[in-house]
Each structure stands twice: as structure tokens, then as C-alpha cells.
Amino acid sequence: MMSIDSLDSLVVFQNKSEFHRAVRLIIDNVSFEKDVTVQVFEATIRVVGSLLSSHMILTNENNLLGDYRMPDYDGELLTMAHDIVLRMLPAFENTLTGLPYPRVNLIKGVLEGTINETCTAGAGSLLLEFGVLSRLLNDSSFEIIARKTNARLWNFRDKRTGLLGNVIDVQTGEWKGILSGLGAGLDSFYEYMLKAYILFGDETDLKMYLDAQDQIWTHMRKGRANCRSDDGQPPIYVNVDMRDGKVVNTWIDALQASFAGVLVLDGMIDEAVCFHALYYALWKKYGVLPERYNWHLKAPDVSFYPLRPEFAEATYLLYRATKSPFYLHVGREIIDSLNMHSRVRCGFATVHDVVDKTLEDRMESFFLSETTKYLYLLFDEDNPVNKNYSRLLFTTEGHIFPISNKFRDAESLSPILDLNVSCQSNLVEDTLFPPLNENRLTQIFKMMGYYGNEVQAS
Ligand SMILES: *[C@@H]1O[C@H](CO)[C@@H](O)[C@H](O)[C@H]1NC(C)=O
Ligand SMILES: *[C@@H]1O[C@H](CO)[C@@H](O)[C@H](O)[C@H]1NC(C)=O
Ligand SMILES: *[C@@H]1O[C@H](CO)[C@@H](O)[C@H](O)[C@H]1NC(C)=O
Ligand SMILES: *[C@@H]1O[C@H](CO)[C@@H](O)[C@H](O)[C@H]1NC(C)=O
Ligand SMILES: *[C@@H]1O[C@H](CO)[C@@H](O)[C@H](O)[C@H]1NC(C)=O
Ligand SMILES: *[C@@H]1O[C@H](CO)[C@@H](O)[C@H](O)[C@H]1NC(C)=O
């Protein structure tokens, strides 16, 4: 799993021989004919996404990263991606709502007694991988399954607020989690509506994304309207009850940091700058990010840090959008504190407690597939990914897909033009360093409980 998930990181690090060696090892040694139960979502974003990304790199379907063709490659990774998705299809059959079971056994299918509750993001963030698989195989069935799932979820939105909860019963369609927010359980659902539109050009996805963005703005966003020019409290996005929009708690989670990246893709750079600054305050306060932070109590609610990529990702995307050296400075701080707090002899370790910096014997695969990839790209200005940035899209697991006319539905849409609009920023010339003025940054720091001296140790 670790070696599959980190394949295209080797391409980003431009180590062709190691990439080819890893591809060969995976082809020769990995089989999905295994009596194991996987989460459909995790297997899709980590395994399918990576196999597809590497397949496109190896076949020059994605020729934007340089020539990584391998003489004896014969489409094996695509075959493997196809194989594991076929093994997961039973999850999509025979539920009363048509929403997928969250877990499936790769040999036996859906096991008796399997749980019926899925998180929204788990069911609703499969479209990039299933869609690309369909287009590479010329078999629309996978994309159709992912689209149906999204449409069904969408229909379960609350009639009054238009919001989705975070957990739903796939048999009854009843919401088991009524929390609506930008973090765990929902994050990549929003992200994939926008990214699916960018990749495939289908207006339905854009419309869903814009509707969701409206509900988010109406119900979750608090604080001044324009972060960079208005007065009042800095913006913050809170967790609300999907049924009435009332605030349900006072924490934000680390996954939510990825929303800054969605805002960048959407062209809302000012908003992204402020959103990112909230997490920067937390990073400065702890040197890493607590899984959940209570902004009211100004203390962590959940204290581990599993080396998550979202803050590094947002830092990278904001740097690409603004070119402000502020983000290089932030990246430097991230790298320094990862080295200081989590580096161990054989890798990097999950921080068990952000306060005392105790560690766990665990390194998640997303550390190599995403965290290191984004940090590397932040500083490697001449990397092919940065040179061809506007034609590439990162999946929610950091796998790199080309934005290609071949994947677009409507020929009339020019993908390059679209992205030009959403990724360009003219912030650079008319902004001071740092992009958010010091008073506003300090105000955000205070809101998050960082007063400038917590991380003495670093
Ligand atoms: C590629 O990775 C291998 C294995 O880590 C390493 O020995 C080699 O020096 C790397 N090559 C380059 C060009 O970085
Ligand atoms: C991978 O498979 C090849 C060929 O079957 C075998 O020789 C090799 O030992 C395997 N390597 C690992 C690391 O399992
Ligand atoms: C960007 O993509 C183009 C088109 O495939 C390719 O010719 C070029 O080499 C790429 N740039 C870099 C720096 O790899
Ligand atoms: C899932 O729902 C089905 C159909 O309603 C039910 O028979 C089954 O017991 C449920 N499974 C669990 C683990 O609750
Ligand atoms: C894709 O499938 C369709 C319908 O089965 C077929 O008409 C078309 O020729 C196929 N295209 C390619 C490139 O294989
Ligand atoms: C993309 O943006 C650049 C800079 O704003 C502009 O010069 C160029 O014409 C745009 N390209 C397209 C295809 O719109």
C-alpha cells in the first residue's frame, strides 16, 4: 500500500530508476486476490488513484511530467486498477438506497453483518478515479456508478437548509450524523464536485459545487464578509446542524485545512489566504496540527497529528496562486518542525500528542504520497509539475491527473481557458509581504489562541 500510494511522488522527485523499480515490484508482487476487507473510499483514493496516475505517466497519456515510459510496460497498472474496482463493485449493489456500503471484502464481497453507515465523503468522492478509469477503459459503467452515488447523496440534502450531514445509513437513507461542516466526513465531497468539473467539464458537477458553496457561505461561514478589507471578526467556518443550521460545536479539524485549496481552485484567493492563516496560527502554536482544535476553549479536542498533508497542500497551492514568499517561509517552518518533532530512524512518526510531542509507531501512506510531495513542489520551482501546473490536477490523495481534452465531455469547453481563470492570480504585484497585513494576521493568531511565544522549543 505504501509503495503504491507513493508511486507518483517518485516522479515528482524525478527519480526515474526508482519509479520504474517500484512499478516493476508492484506488477510482480501485488495481487488483490486477498481475503481482506477494505474501505471503498480509502482503496479508491490511495490505490486506484495512484495506479491510474502512474499508468498515465508510464504510457505518456500524461506527458506533462517528462518521459517516464518503461520499455516492458504493458498496461498492467491499469489492469490492476480495473481489477480492484471490480472487486469493490459488490459494495454498490443491493443496498436499499443505492448508496454504497463503506466496506467490502476483495474476495467475498459484502460480508454479512457489515455496517450500514457511511460518511458522506466516503460515498461521494469517487468520481475522479472512477471517471478516469472509465475513460481509459472506454467503459462508462464505473463513472455512471460514481455519478449515481453522488446524485443520490445530493437528493438526501435537508429540504430546509440544503445541507448534507456527515454520516448516512445506506439502507434507510436516514442521517446518522447531522453535523454539516468542511472537515472529516464531508471534505472531499465538495472538493470532488469542483475537481470533477475541472477534469470532465460536466456542468452538473459545477452546479452542484456552486449550490454547496452557497449553503456553506450561508450556514457555516461566520465573520466579516471580506477578510482582507472589512472590519470585524476574521472569517471562520463552523460546524452546524444540517437540519437548522445551528452551530453544534466549537472545533475545527485538521482535514478542513484542505478547503483552502478548494477556494484557490475556485479563484477565491483572499478567502483562501485567511482560511490558511487560521491553520498557520495553530501550526505556530504547536509546531504541528492537532486533529481537532477547539477555538472557543483554545485547546485541542483531539490531540494527535498523523502527519496529515492538508496544511502543506494549502501552503503549496497558495504559493502557486500568489507567488508570495510568505508561503515559502511557512513551508520552511513546516519542514523544520516535522524534522524536529516527528523524524525517527526509519521515517517520520505520527505525533501522538501535539502538546507533549510523544510519538506513535505509525506513518500513514499519505505522508509520502502527499505531505512530502507538496513540500517538495513548493521549493522545486523548475519541477515539471510546476512548469505545467495549470494542466494538472491533484486528486484528494495528491495523485496527479492530466487535464486533457480526451477526458472532457464538451469539446466546446477549453480546459486550459477554464483553469486560466481559476488559477491565475494578480495578487502578486499589488500585495505587500506577507499577503495578509500584520494586524489582520495577528487578529487571526489571537482568535486561535496563539500569542507568539508558545513554540519556544523550536
Ligand atoms: C533514486 O532513489 C534511489 C533509492 O533511494 C537512490 O539510491 C538514488 O540515488 C536516487 N537517484 C536519484 C537521481 O535521486
Ligand atoms: C517479487 O516477485 C518476484 C517474482 O515473482 C520475486 O522474485 C521477488 O522475490 C518478489 N519480491 C518481493 C519483495 O516480494
Ligand atoms: C510540459 O509539458 C509539455 C507538453 O508535454 C512538455 O513538452 C514539457 O517538457 C513539459 N515541461 C516540463 C518542464 O517537463
Ligand atoms: C443493515 O441494514 C439491513 C437492512 O435494513 C439489516 O438487515 C442489517 O441488520 C443492518 N446491519 C447492521 C450491522 O446493522
Ligand atoms: C468506445 O466504446 C464505444 C461504444 O462501445 C465504441 O463505439 C467506440 O468505438 C469505443 N472507442 C474506442 C476508442 O475504443
Ligand atoms: C491566460 O492568462 C494569461 C495571464 O493573465 C493571459 O495572458 C492569457 O491570454 C490567458 N490565456 C488564455 C487562453 O486565456
Coordinates of C-alpha atoms and ligand atoms in Angstrom, one line a residue, residues 96 101 113-116 169 171-172, ligand 4:
L96 CA -32.0 -0.1 -0.3
Y101 CA -21.6 0.1 1.8
G113 CA -23.4 -8.0 9.3
T114 CA -21.4 -5.3 7.6
I115 CA -22.1 -1.8 8.9
N116 CA -24.7 0.3 7.0
D169 CA -27.5 4.9 6.6
Q171 CA -30.3 1.2 3.8
T172 CA -32.8 3.7 5.1
Ligands
LIG4 C1 -28.1 -3.2 7.8 O1 -29.4 -3.0 7.3 C2 -30.0 -4.2 6.9 C3 -31.3 -3.9 6.2 O2 -32.1 -3.0 6.9 C4 -30.3 -5.0 8.2 O3 -30.9 -6.2 7.9 C5 -28.9 -5.3 8.9 O4 -29.1 -5.9 10.1 C6 -28.2 -4.0 9.1 N1 -26.8 -4.2 9.5 C7 -26.3 -3.8 10.7 C8 -24.9 -4.2 11.0 O5 -27.0 -3.1 11.4

